CSV table of C-alpha atoms and ligand atoms in Angstrom, one decimal:
chain,number,residue,atom,x,y,z
A,1175,UNK,CA,46.4,-29.8,-38.1
A,1176,UNK,CA,48.8,-28.2,-35.6
A,1177,UNK,CA,48.4,-25.9,-32.7
A,1178,UNK,CA,50.1,-25.1,-29.4
A,1179,UNK,CA,47.4,-26.4,-27.0
A,1180,UNK,CA,44.5,-28.7,-27.8
A,1181,UNK,CA,41.6,-28.2,-25.4
A,1182,UNK,CA,39.3,-31.1,-25.1
A,1183,UNK,CA,35.8,-29.9,-24.0
A,1184,UNK,CA,34.1,-26.6,-24.8
A,1185,UNK,CA,32.3,-26.0,-21.6
A,1186,UNK,CA,33.1,-22.9,-19.5
A,1187,UNK,CA,36.6,-24.3,-18.5
A,1188,UNK,CA,37.6,-25.1,-22.1
A,1189,UNK,CA,36.2,-21.9,-23.7
A,1190,UNK,CA,37.7,-19.6,-21.0
A,1191,UNK,CA,41.1,-21.3,-21.3
A,1192,UNK,CA,41.2,-20.8,-25.0
A,1193,UNK,CA,40.2,-17.1,-24.5
A,1194,UNK,CA,42.8,-16.5,-21.8
A,1195,UNK,CA,45.5,-18.2,-23.8
A,1196,UNK,CA,44.7,-16.2,-26.9
A,1197,UNK,CA,45.0,-12.9,-24.8
A,1198,UNK,CA,48.5,-14.1,-23.9
A,1199,UNK,CA,49.5,-15.0,-27.5
A,1200,UNK,CA,49.1,-18.8,-27.2
A,1201,UNK,CA,47.2,-20.7,-29.9
A,1202,UNK,CA,44.7,-23.4,-29.2
A,1203,UNK,CA,41.9,-25.5,-30.8
A,1204,UNK,CA,38.9,-26.5,-28.8
A,1205,UNK,CA,37.3,-29.9,-29.5
A,1206,UNK,CA,33.7,-30.2,-28.2
A,1207,UNK,CA,31.7,-33.4,-28.4
A,1208,UNK,CA,28.2,-31.7,-28.5
A,1209,UNK,CA,26.6,-29.1,-30.8
A,1210,UNK,CA,26.6,-25.5,-29.7
A,1211,UNK,CA,22.8,-25.5,-29.3
A,1212,UNK,CA,23.1,-28.4,-26.9
A,1213,UNK,CA,25.9,-26.8,-24.9
A,1214,UNK,CA,23.9,-23.6,-24.6
A,1215,UNK,CA,20.8,-25.3,-23.5
A,1216,UNK,CA,22.5,-27.1,-20.6
A,1217,UNK,CA,21.3,-25.4,-17.5
A,1218,UNK,CA,23.7,-25.5,-14.6
A,1219,UNK,CA,25.5,-23.1,-12.3
A,1220,UNK,CA,24.5,-19.6,-11.6
A,1221,UNK,CA,26.4,-18.1,-8.6
A,1222,UNK,CA,29.8,-16.5,-9.0
A,1223,UNK,CA,32.5,-15.7,-6.5
A,1224,UNK,CA,34.0,-12.2,-6.8
A,1225,UNK,CA,37.3,-13.7,-7.9
A,1226,UNK,CA,35.6,-15.4,-10.8
A,1227,UNK,CA,33.9,-12.1,-11.8
A,1228,UNK,CA,37.3,-10.5,-11.9
A,1229,UNK,CA,38.8,-13.3,-14.0
A,1230,UNK,CA,35.9,-13.1,-16.5
A,1231,UNK,CA,36.4,-9.3,-16.7
A,1232,UNK,CA,40.1,-9.7,-17.3
A,1233,UNK,CA,39.3,-12.3,-20.1
A,1234,UNK,CA,37.1,-9.7,-21.8
A,1235,UNK,CA,33.7,-11.2,-21.0
A,1236,UNK,CA,32.7,-9.0,-18.1
A,1237,UNK,CA,30.5,-6.5,-20.0
A,1238,UNK,CA,27.2,-8.3,-20.0
A,1239,UNK,CA,27.9,-9.8,-16.6
A,1240,UNK,CA,28.3,-6.3,-15.1
A,1241,UNK,CA,25.2,-5.1,-16.8
A,1242,UNK,CA,22.8,-8.1,-16.2
A,1243,UNK,CA,24.4,-9.9,-13.2
A,1244,UNK,CA,22.5,-9.7,-9.9
A,1245,UNK,CA,24.9,-8.5,-7.2
A,1246,UNK,CA,24.3,-9.9,-3.7
A,1247,UNK,CA,25.8,-9.1,-0.3
A,1248,UNK,CA,25.6,-12.8,0.5
A,1249,UNK,CA,23.0,-15.6,0.8
A,1250,UNK,CA,20.4,-16.4,3.4
A,1251,UNK,CA,20.1,-19.6,5.4
A,1252,UNK,CA,16.7,-20.3,7.0
A,1253,UNK,CA,15.8,-23.1,9.4
A,1254,UNK,CA,13.4,-24.2,12.1
A,1255,UNK,CA,10.5,-22.4,10.5
A,1256,UNK,CA,11.5,-18.9,11.3
A,1257,UNK,CA,15.2,-18.7,12.1
A,1258,UNK,CA,17.5,-17.0,9.6
A,1259,UNK,CA,21.0,-15.7,9.0
A,1260,UNK,CA,22.8,-14.0,6.2
A,1261,UNK,CA,26.2,-15.3,5.0
A,1262,UNK,CA,27.2,-11.7,4.6
A,1263,UNK,CA,30.2,-11.9,2.3
A,1264,UNK,CA,30.2,-8.1,1.8
A,1265,UNK,CA,30.4,-7.4,5.5
A,1266,UNK,CA,32.8,-10.2,6.5
A,1267,UNK,CA,34.9,-10.6,3.4
A,1268,UNK,CA,34.4,-7.2,1.7
A,1269,UNK,CA,33.2,-8.8,-1.6
A,1270,UNK,CA,29.8,-9.6,-3.2
A,1271,UNK,CA,28.6,-12.7,-5.0
A,1272,UNK,CA,27.0,-12.4,-8.4
A,1273,UNK,CA,24.1,-14.4,-9.8
A,1274,UNK,CA,24.8,-14.8,-13.5
A,1275,UNK,CA,23.9,-18.0,-15.4
A,1276,UNK,CA,26.5,-20.5,-16.7
A,1277,UNK,CA,24.5,-20.5,-19.9
A,1278,UNK,CA,25.2,-16.7,-20.3
A,1279,UNK,CA,28.9,-17.1,-19.5
A,1280,UNK,CA,29.1,-19.8,-22.2
A,1281,UNK,CA,27.3,-17.6,-24.7
A,1282,UNK,CA,29.6,-14.7,-23.9
A,1283,UNK,CA,32.7,-16.9,-24.3
A,1284,UNK,CA,31.5,-18.3,-27.7
A,1285,UNK,CA,30.8,-14.7,-28.9
A,1286,UNK,CA,34.3,-13.4,-27.9
A,1287,UNK,CA,36.1,-16.5,-29.3
A,1288,UNK,CA,34.2,-16.1,-32.6
A,1289,UNK,CA,35.0,-12.4,-32.8
A,1290,UNK,CA,38.7,-13.1,-32.3
A,1291,UNK,CA,38.7,-15.9,-34.8
A,1292,UNK,CA,39.1,-18.7,-32.4
A,1293,UNK,CA,38.8,-22.3,-33.5
A,1294,UNK,CA,36.1,-24.4,-31.8
A,1295,UNK,CA,35.3,-27.6,-33.5
A,1296,UNK,CA,31.9,-28.9,-32.3
A,1297,UNK,CA,30.4,-32.3,-32.7
A,1298,UNK,CA,33.9,-33.8,-32.6
A,1299,UNK,CA,33.5,-37.5,-32.0
A,1300,UNK,CA,35.9,-40.1,-30.6
A,1301,UNK,CA,38.3,-37.5,-29.3
A,1302,UNK,CA,41.4,-39.3,-27.9
A,1303,UNK,CA,44.6,-37.9,-26.5
A,1304,UNK,CA,47.8,-39.7,-27.5
A,1305,UNK,CA,51.5,-39.7,-26.4
A,1306,UNK,CA,50.7,-37.4,-23.4
A,1307,UNK,CA,53.9,-38.6,-21.7
A,1308,UNK,CA,56.1,-37.4,-24.6
A,1309,UNK,CA,57.1,-33.9,-25.9
A,1310,UNK,CA,54.9,-34.4,-29.0
A,1311,UNK,CA,51.4,-35.3,-27.8
A,1312,UNK,CA,48.6,-35.4,-30.3
A,1313,UNK,CA,44.8,-35.7,-30.4
A,1314,UNK,CA,42.7,-37.7,-32.8
A,1315,UNK,CA,39.0,-37.2,-33.5
A,1316,UNK,CA,36.3,-37.8,-36.1
A,1317,UNK,CA,34.5,-34.8,-37.7
A,1318,UNK,CA,31.8,-35.4,-40.3
A,1319,UNK,CA,32.9,-39.0,-40.7
A,1320,UNK,CA,36.5,-38.1,-41.3
A,1321,UNK,CA,39.3,-39.1,-38.9
A,1322,UNK,CA,41.5,-36.1,-38.1
A,1323,UNK,CA,44.7,-35.5,-36.1
A,1324,UNK,CA,46.1,-32.4,-34.3
A,1325,UNK,CA,49.7,-32.3,-33.2
A,1326,UNK,CA,50.4,-30.0,-30.3
A,1327,UNK,CA,52.7,-29.1,-27.4
A,1328,UNK,CA,50.1,-29.6,-24.6
A,1329,UNK,CA,46.6,-31.0,-24.1
A,1330,UNK,CA,44.2,-29.4,-21.7
A,1331,UNK,CA,41.5,-31.9,-20.4
A,1332,UNK,CA,38.4,-29.7,-19.9
A,1333,UNK,CA,35.9,-32.4,-20.8
A,1334,UNK,CA,33.9,-32.6,-17.6
A,1335,UNK,CA,33.4,-35.5,-15.3
A,1336,UNK,CA,32.6,-38.2,-17.9
A,1337,UNK,CA,35.2,-37.1,-20.5
A,1338,UNK,CA,38.2,-39.0,-21.9
A,1339,UNK,CA,41.1,-36.9,-20.7
A,1340,UNK,CA,41.3,-38.1,-17.1
A,1341,UNK,CA,41.3,-41.7,-18.4
A,1342,UNK,CA,44.6,-41.0,-20.2
A,1343,UNK,CA,46.4,-40.8,-16.8
A,1344,UNK,CA,47.6,-44.3,-16.0
A,1345,UNK,CA,45.7,-46.1,-13.1
A,1346,UNK,CA,49.0,-46.6,-11.3
A,1347,UNK,CA,49.5,-42.8,-11.2
A,1348,UNK,CA,45.9,-41.6,-10.7
A,1349,UNK,CA,44.4,-41.5,-7.2
A,1350,UNK,CA,40.7,-40.7,-6.8
A,1351,UNK,CA,38.6,-39.7,-3.8
A,1352,UNK,CA,34.8,-40.0,-3.9
A,1353,UNK,CA,31.9,-39.4,-1.6
A,1354,UNK,CA,28.4,-40.1,-2.9
A,1355,UNK,CA,25.6,-38.4,-1.0
A,1356,UNK,CA,22.3,-40.3,-0.5
A,1357,UNK,CA,20.2,-37.7,-2.3
A,1358,UNK,CA,20.0,-35.4,-5.3
A,1359,UNK,CA,18.6,-32.0,-6.2
A,1360,UNK,CA,15.5,-31.6,-8.3
A,1361,UNK,CA,15.8,-28.2,-10.0
A,1362,UNK,CA,13.4,-26.2,-12.1
A,1363,UNK,CA,13.7,-23.0,-14.1
A,1364,UNK,CA,10.6,-20.8,-14.4
A,1365,UNK,CA,9.9,-17.5,-16.1
A,1366,UNK,CA,8.7,-15.9,-12.9
A,1367,UNK,CA,10.3,-13.0,-10.9
A,1368,UNK,CA,12.7,-14.5,-8.3
A,1369,UNK,CA,12.9,-13.7,-4.6
A,1370,UNK,CA,15.3,-10.9,-3.8
A,1371,UNK,CA,17.8,-13.1,-2.0
A,1372,UNK,CA,19.4,-16.5,-2.6
A,1373,UNK,CA,17.9,-18.6,0.2
A,1374,UNK,CA,19.1,-22.0,1.4
A,1375,UNK,CA,16.5,-23.8,3.6
A,1376,UNK,CA,17.1,-26.6,6.1
A,1377,UNK,CA,13.7,-28.2,6.7
A,1378,UNK,CA,12.3,-31.5,8.1
A,1379,UNK,CA,10.9,-32.2,4.6
A,1380,UNK,CA,14.4,-31.8,3.1
A,1381,UNK,CA,16.7,-29.0,1.8
A,1382,UNK,CA,15.4,-26.3,-0.6
A,1383,UNK,CA,17.1,-23.5,-2.4
A,1384,UNK,CA,15.7,-20.3,-4.0
A,1385,UNK,CA,18.0,-18.8,-6.7
A,1386,UNK,CA,17.7,-16.7,-9.8
A,1387,UNK,CA,19.1,-16.0,-13.2
A,1388,UNK,CA,17.7,-12.5,-14.0
A,1389,UNK,CA,14.7,-10.4,-12.9
A,1390,UNK,CA,12.3,-12.6,-14.9
A,1391,UNK,CA,13.9,-16.0,-14.4
A,1392,UNK,CA,13.9,-18.0,-11.2
A,1393,UNK,CA,15.8,-21.2,-10.3
A,1394,UNK,CA,14.6,-23.4,-7.5
A,1395,UNK,CA,15.8,-26.7,-6.1
A,1396,UNK,CA,14.5,-29.3,-3.6
A,1397,UNK,CA,16.4,-32.2,-2.1
A,1398,UNK,CA,15.1,-35.5,-3.6
A,1399,UNK,CA,15.9,-39.2,-3.4
A,1400,UNK,CA,18.7,-40.3,-5.7
A,1401,UNK,CA,16.4,-42.5,-7.7
A,1402,UNK,CA,13.6,-39.9,-8.1
A,1403,UNK,CA,11.8,-40.1,-11.5
A,1404,UNK,CA,11.3,-36.7,-12.9
A,1405,UNK,CA,8.0,-37.8,-14.4
A,1406,UNK,CA,6.7,-38.1,-10.8
A,1407,UNK,CA,7.2,-34.3,-10.3
A,1408,UNK,CA,4.8,-32.3,-12.4
A,1409,UNK,CA,4.8,-28.6,-11.6
A,1410,UNK,CA,1.7,-28.8,-9.5
A,1411,UNK,CA,3.5,-31.2,-7.2
A,1412,UNK,CA,6.8,-29.2,-7.2
A,1413,UNK,CA,5.6,-25.8,-6.2
A,1414,UNK,CA,3.7,-26.8,-3.0
A,1415,UNK,CA,6.6,-29.0,-1.9
A,1416,UNK,CA,9.0,-26.1,-2.5
A,1417,UNK,CA,6.9,-23.7,-0.5
A,1418,UNK,CA,6.4,-26.2,2.3
A,1419,UNK,CA,10.2,-26.1,2.9
A,1420,UNK,CA,10.4,-22.3,3.4
A,1421,UNK,CA,9.1,-20.3,6.3
A,1422,UNK,CA,5.6,-19.0,5.6
A,1423,UNK,CA,6.6,-15.4,5.1
A,1424,UNK,CA,9.1,-16.4,2.4
A,1425,UNK,CA,6.8,-19.1,0.8
A,1426,UNK,CA,4.2,-16.4,0.3
A,1427,UNK,CA,6.6,-14.3,-1.7
A,1428,UNK,CA,7.4,-17.1,-4.2
A,1429,UNK,CA,5.7,-16.5,-7.6
A,1430,UNK,CA,4.9,-19.8,-9.3
A,1431,UNK,CA,4.4,-20.5,-13.0
A,1432,UNK,CA,5.1,-23.1,-15.6
A,1433,UNK,CA,8.6,-24.6,-15.5
A,1434,UNK,CA,10.7,-24.3,-18.6
A,1435,UNK,CA,13.3,-26.8,-17.5
A,1436,UNK,CA,13.4,-29.5,-14.9
A,1437,UNK,CA,16.3,-31.8,-14.1
A,1438,UNK,CA,17.8,-34.0,-11.3
A,1439,UNK,CA,21.4,-33.7,-10.2
A,1440,UNK,CA,22.8,-36.4,-7.9
A,1441,UNK,CA,25.2,-35.0,-5.3
A,1442,UNK,CA,28.7,-36.2,-4.9
A,1443,UNK,CA,32.3,-35.1,-4.2
A,1444,UNK,CA,35.1,-36.4,-6.4
A,1445,UNK,CA,38.8,-35.4,-6.7
A,1446,UNK,CA,41.4,-36.9,-9.0
A,1447,UNK,CA,45.1,-36.4,-8.1
A,1448,UNK,CA,47.4,-35.4,-9.7
A,1449,UNK,CA,45.7,-32.9,-12.1
A,1450,UNK,CA,48.5,-33.3,-14.6
A,1451,UNK,CA,50.4,-36.1,-16.3
A,1452,UNK,CA,53.2,-35.5,-18.8
A,1453,UNK,CA,51.8,-32.9,-21.1
A,1454,UNK,CA,48.2,-33.4,-20.2
A,1455,UNK,CA,46.6,-30.9,-17.7
A,1456,UNK,CA,43.1,-31.3,-16.3
A,1457,UNK,CA,40.9,-28.4,-15.4
A,1458,UNK,CA,37.3,-28.1,-14.0
A,1459,UNK,CA,34.9,-31.0,-13.6
A,1460,UNK,CA,37.3,-33.3,-15.5
A,1461,UNK,CA,39.4,-33.3,-12.3
A,1462,UNK,CA,36.8,-32.7,-9.5
A,1463,UNK,CA,33.2,-32.5,-8.6
A,1464,UNK,CA,31.6,-30.9,-5.6
A,1465,UNK,CA,28.0,-31.0,-4.5
A,1466,UNK,CA,26.3,-27.8,-5.6
A,1467,UNK,CA,25.5,-26.6,-2.0
A,1468,UNK,CA,28.5,-24.3,-1.9
A,1469,UNK,CA,28.1,-23.0,-5.5
A,1470,UNK,CA,31.7,-23.9,-6.1
A,1471,UNK,CA,31.9,-26.1,-9.2
A,1472,UNK,CA,32.0,-23.4,-11.9
A,1473,UNK,CA,34.1,-21.2,-9.7
A,1474,UNK,CA,36.7,-24.0,-9.3
A,1475,UNK,CA,36.7,-24.5,-13.1
A,1476,UNK,CA,37.5,-20.8,-13.5
A,1477,UNK,CA,40.3,-20.8,-10.9
A,1478,UNK,CA,41.9,-23.9,-12.4
A,1479,UNK,CA,41.9,-22.1,-15.8
A,1480,UNK,CA,43.4,-19.0,-14.2
A,1481,UNK,CA,46.3,-21.0,-12.9
A,1482,UNK,CA,46.7,-23.1,-16.1
A,1483,UNK,CA,46.6,-20.1,-18.5
A,1484,UNK,CA,49.3,-18.3,-16.5
A,1485,UNK,CA,51.4,-21.4,-16.4
A,1486,UNK,CA,51.2,-22.0,-20.1
A,1487,UNK,CA,51.8,-18.4,-20.9
A,1488,UNK,CA,54.9,-18.4,-18.7
A,1489,UNK,CA,56.2,-21.4,-20.6
A,1490,UNK,CA,55.7,-19.8,-24.0
A,1491,UNK,CA,56.5,-16.2,-23.2
A,1492,UNK,CA,59.2,-16.5,-20.5
A,1493,UNK,CA,60.5,-20.1,-21.0
A,1494,UNK,CA,59.5,-20.7,-17.4
A,1495,UNK,CA,58.2,-24.1,-16.6
A,1496,UNK,CA,57.7,-23.6,-12.8
A,1497,UNK,CA,54.0,-22.8,-13.2
A,1498,UNK,CA,53.3,-26.0,-15.2
A,1499,UNK,CA,55.3,-28.1,-12.7
A,1500,UNK,CA,53.4,-26.8,-9.8
A,1501,UNK,CA,50.0,-26.5,-11.5
A,1502,UNK,CA,48.5,-29.7,-10.0
A,1503,UNK,CA,49.7,-28.9,-6.5
A,1504,UNK,CA,48.5,-25.2,-6.6
A,1505,UNK,CA,45.1,-26.1,-8.1
A,1506,UNK,CA,44.5,-29.0,-5.7
A,1507,UNK,CA,45.0,-26.8,-2.6
A,1508,UNK,CA,42.1,-24.7,-3.6
A,1509,UNK,CA,40.1,-27.7,-4.8
A,1510,UNK,CA,40.3,-29.4,-1.4
A,1511,UNK,CA,39.2,-26.2,0.3
A,1512,UNK,CA,36.1,-26.0,-1.9
A,1513,UNK,CA,35.4,-29.7,-1.4
A,1514,UNK,CA,35.5,-29.2,2.3
A,1515,UNK,CA,33.2,-26.2,2.4
A,1516,UNK,CA,30.8,-27.9,0.0
A,1517,UNK,CA,30.7,-31.0,2.2
A,1518,UNK,CA,30.2,-28.8,5.3
A,1519,UNK,CA,27.2,-27.0,3.8
A,1520,UNK,CA,25.8,-30.2,2.4
A,1521,UNK,CA,25.9,-31.8,5.9
A,1522,UNK,CA,24.5,-28.7,7.5
A,1523,UNK,CA,21.5,-28.1,5.3
A,1524,UNK,CA,20.2,-31.6,4.1
A,1525,UNK,CA,18.2,-34.3,5.8
A,1526,UNK,CA,20.0,-37.6,5.7
A,1527,UNK,CA,18.3,-41.0,5.7
A,1528,UNK,CA,18.6,-42.5,9.2
A,1529,UNK,CA,19.5,-39.1,10.7
A,1530,UNK,CA,18.8,-39.4,14.4
A,1531,UNK,CA,17.7,-36.8,17.0
A,1532,UNK,CA,21.3,-36.3,18.0
A,1533,UNK,CA,22.4,-35.4,14.5
A,1534,UNK,CA,19.5,-33.0,14.1
A,1535,UNK,CA,20.5,-31.2,17.3
A,1536,UNK,CA,24.0,-30.9,16.0
A,1537,UNK,CA,22.8,-29.3,12.8
A,1538,UNK,CA,20.5,-27.0,14.7
A,1539,UNK,CA,23.2,-26.0,17.1
A,1540,UNK,CA,25.6,-25.3,14.3
A,1541,UNK,CA,23.1,-23.0,12.6
A,1542,UNK,CA,22.4,-21.2,15.9
A,1543,UNK,CA,26.1,-20.7,16.4
A,1544,UNK,CA,26.4,-19.2,12.9
A,1545,UNK,CA,23.5,-16.9,13.6
A,1546,UNK,CA,25.0,-15.6,16.9
A,1547,UNK,CA,28.8,-15.7,16.4
A,1548,UNK,CA,30.5,-13.1,14.2
A,1549,UNK,CA,33.6,-15.3,14.2
A,1550,UNK,CA,31.7,-18.3,12.9
A,1551,UNK,CA,30.0,-16.3,10.2
A,1552,UNK,CA,33.2,-14.6,9.2
A,1553,UNK,CA,34.8,-18.0,8.8
A,1554,UNK,CA,32.0,-19.3,6.6
A,1555,UNK,CA,31.7,-16.0,4.6
A,1556,UNK,CA,35.4,-16.1,3.7
A,1557,UNK,CA,35.1,-19.6,2.3
A,1558,UNK,CA,31.8,-19.0,0.6
A,1559,UNK,CA,33.1,-15.9,-1.3
A,1560,UNK,CA,36.2,-18.0,-2.2
A,1561,UNK,CA,39.7,-17.8,-0.8
A,1562,UNK,CA,42.1,-15.4,-2.7
A,1563,UNK,CA,43.8,-17.0,-5.7
B,1652,RFL,P1,31.4,-29.0,-18.3
B,1652,RFL,O1,30.5,-27.8,-18.2
B,1652,RFL,O2,30.8,-30.3,-18.0
B,1652,RFL,O3,32.0,-29.0,-19.7
B,1652,RFL,C1,32.7,-30.1,-20.3
B,1652,RFL,C2,32.5,-30.1,-21.8
B,1652,RFL,O4,33.2,-31.2,-22.3
B,1652,RFL,C3,32.4,-31.8,-23.3
B,1652,RFL,N1,32.9,-33.2,-23.4
B,1652,RFL,C4,33.7,-33.6,-24.4
B,1652,RFL,N2,34.2,-33.0,-25.5
B,1652,RFL,C5,35.0,-33.7,-26.3
B,1652,RFL,N3,35.2,-35.0,-26.2
B,1652,RFL,C6,34.7,-35.7,-25.2
B,1652,RFL,N4,34.9,-37.0,-25.0
B,1652,RFL,C7,33.9,-35.0,-24.2
B,1652,RFL,N5,33.2,-35.4,-23.1
B,1652,RFL,C8,32.6,-34.3,-22.7
B,1652,RFL,C9,31.0,-31.7,-22.8
B,1652,RFL,O5,30.0,-31.8,-23.8
B,1652,RFL,C10,31.1,-30.3,-22.1
B,1652,RFL,O6,30.7,-29.3,-23.1
B,1652,RFL,O7,32.7,-28.8,-17.4
B,1652,RFL,P2,33.6,-27.5,-17.0
B,1652,RFL,O8,33.8,-26.7,-18.2
B,1652,RFL,O9,34.7,-28.0,-16.2
B,1652,RFL,O10,32.6,-26.6,-16.1
B,1652,RFL,C11,32.2,-27.1,-14.8
B,1652,RFL,C12,30.7,-26.6,-14.5
B,1652,RFL,O11,29.9,-26.9,-15.6
B,1652,RFL,C13,30.2,-27.2,-13.2
B,1652,RFL,O12,31.2,-27.3,-12.2
B,1652,RFL,C14,29.1,-26.4,-12.6
B,1652,RFL,O13,28.0,-26.3,-13.4
B,1652,RFL,C15,28.7,-26.9,-11.2
B,1652,RFL,N6,27.5,-26.2,-10.6
B,1652,RFL,C16,27.7,-24.9,-10.0
B,1652,RFL,N7,28.9,-24.3,-9.9
B,1652,RFL,C17,29.1,-23.1,-9.4
B,1652,RFL,O14,30.2,-22.6,-9.3
B,1652,RFL,N8,28.0,-22.3,-8.9
B,1652,RFL,C18,26.8,-22.9,-8.9
B,1652,RFL,O15,25.8,-22.2,-8.5
B,1652,RFL,C19,26.6,-24.2,-9.4
B,1652,RFL,N9,25.3,-24.8,-9.5
B,1652,RFL,C20,26.3,-26.7,-10.6
B,1652,RFL,C21,25.2,-26.0,-10.0
B,1652,RFL,C22,26.0,-28.0,-11.2
B,1652,RFL,C23,24.8,-28.5,-11.2
B,1652,RFL,N10,24.6,-29.8,-11.7
B,1652,RFL,C24,23.8,-30.0,-12.9
B,1652,RFL,C25,25.4,-30.8,-11.3
B,1652,RFL,C26,23.9,-26.5,-10.0
B,1652,RFL,C27,23.7,-27.8,-10.6
B,1652,RFL,C28,22.3,-28.3,-10.5
B,1653,PHB,C1,22.0,-21.8,-8.8
B,1653,PHB,O1,21.5,-20.7,-9.0
B,1653,PHB,O2,21.9,-22.7,-9.7
B,1653,PHB,C2,22.7,-22.1,-7.6
B,1653,PHB,C3,22.9,-21.2,-6.6
B,1653,PHB,C4,23.6,-21.5,-5.4
B,1653,PHB,C5,24.0,-22.8,-5.2
B,1653,PHB,C6,23.8,-23.8,-6.2
B,1653,PHB,C7,23.1,-23.4,-7.4
B,1653,PHB,O3,24.6,-23.1,-4.1
């Protein structure tokens, strides 16, 4: 086979890239390890920056999002049992956040790629990029037991944190940065009406988050130990623990019900530099991971794809290589900003092992400062909504 761009990984980054390239007249083939059913059942992100909403609209997948997305003026933070403040992105940054599940975005992207005749090869095994430091890279894989080869001009590594693309960058070139947090998030999805707001709670029992997917679907998280066994957390243990971490007035509003999904995500920050090598370009989780506290992971995947699709389109349509040459640098500037705000919010809202009285006072004072200072809140709001592309 032959194409212009082989995209390894059919998560949101890979699917969106293939769609945006198609709209600019560039051909691609997406190679996805898993089945479609598996990809669509994976429950992950749910909160979009305004910039991401605009990119999705431009890519032709904004229709259901506009209809079913839950538009918010910002998110609440609660602490000390009764204190609260709103990260008011509408007031301070002039833009709203939108709750709309990653699962829905992936579904919308599959639908639009299918409608436009896009090629997505799922259950592609042993995918391997080759000759990435030459002008004629190629990718091998196995489908239905048969070894296959695709020759291409470029390879986009959109295969998430544990994919194969990043490994194709030689160790001598690649620099990685990692911070592992000493806890995870235990998340559940339940078919119950959510709270009106997205609410982050700092509590002596640990962090908690109330979120949502649609008027009948709630998403809740609680901070847990890294080695937590999910079997130890039946619903009748989860709900009281969740409620105990919110102020009484909010806890009383939470509608409980059977969970339809439950999973644990360890929290870490990770950045790989550079995000390109030869004719290989990384986008999304393949290049970076942020703890979910700032809701930045999916948004970063979308902004990477925005830059990369434009760079590839300039190469093909205007014979301009400047975008490709500066892709890594441009994307990384935004990545580090998101890594920092995610780290800041993670530190602000979680309980850490061995956290002393001093550290707790620092957290509390920072929260009080956010609640009373417009300047502090404006600063947080502009980062939470996402810096302009
Ligand atoms: P994905 O979604 O991991 O997709 C990568 C795809 O590549 C495939 N793959 C391979 N394909 C071929 N060959 C191989 N060798 C392959 N290896 C892997 C995989 O099967 C998969 O389909 O990465 P992508 O596209 O970069 O998208 C990134 C987002 O998924 C991720 O950043 C977010 O989900 C993070 N995240 C959040 N981000 C937000 O912006 N807002 C949020 O509210 C938010 N909440 C979250 C989150 C992540 C969470 N977890 C589970 C860590 C909440 C949680 C709990
Ligand atoms: C989610 O709805 O899954 C969600 C919302 C906000 C976050 C992280 C996750 O910061």
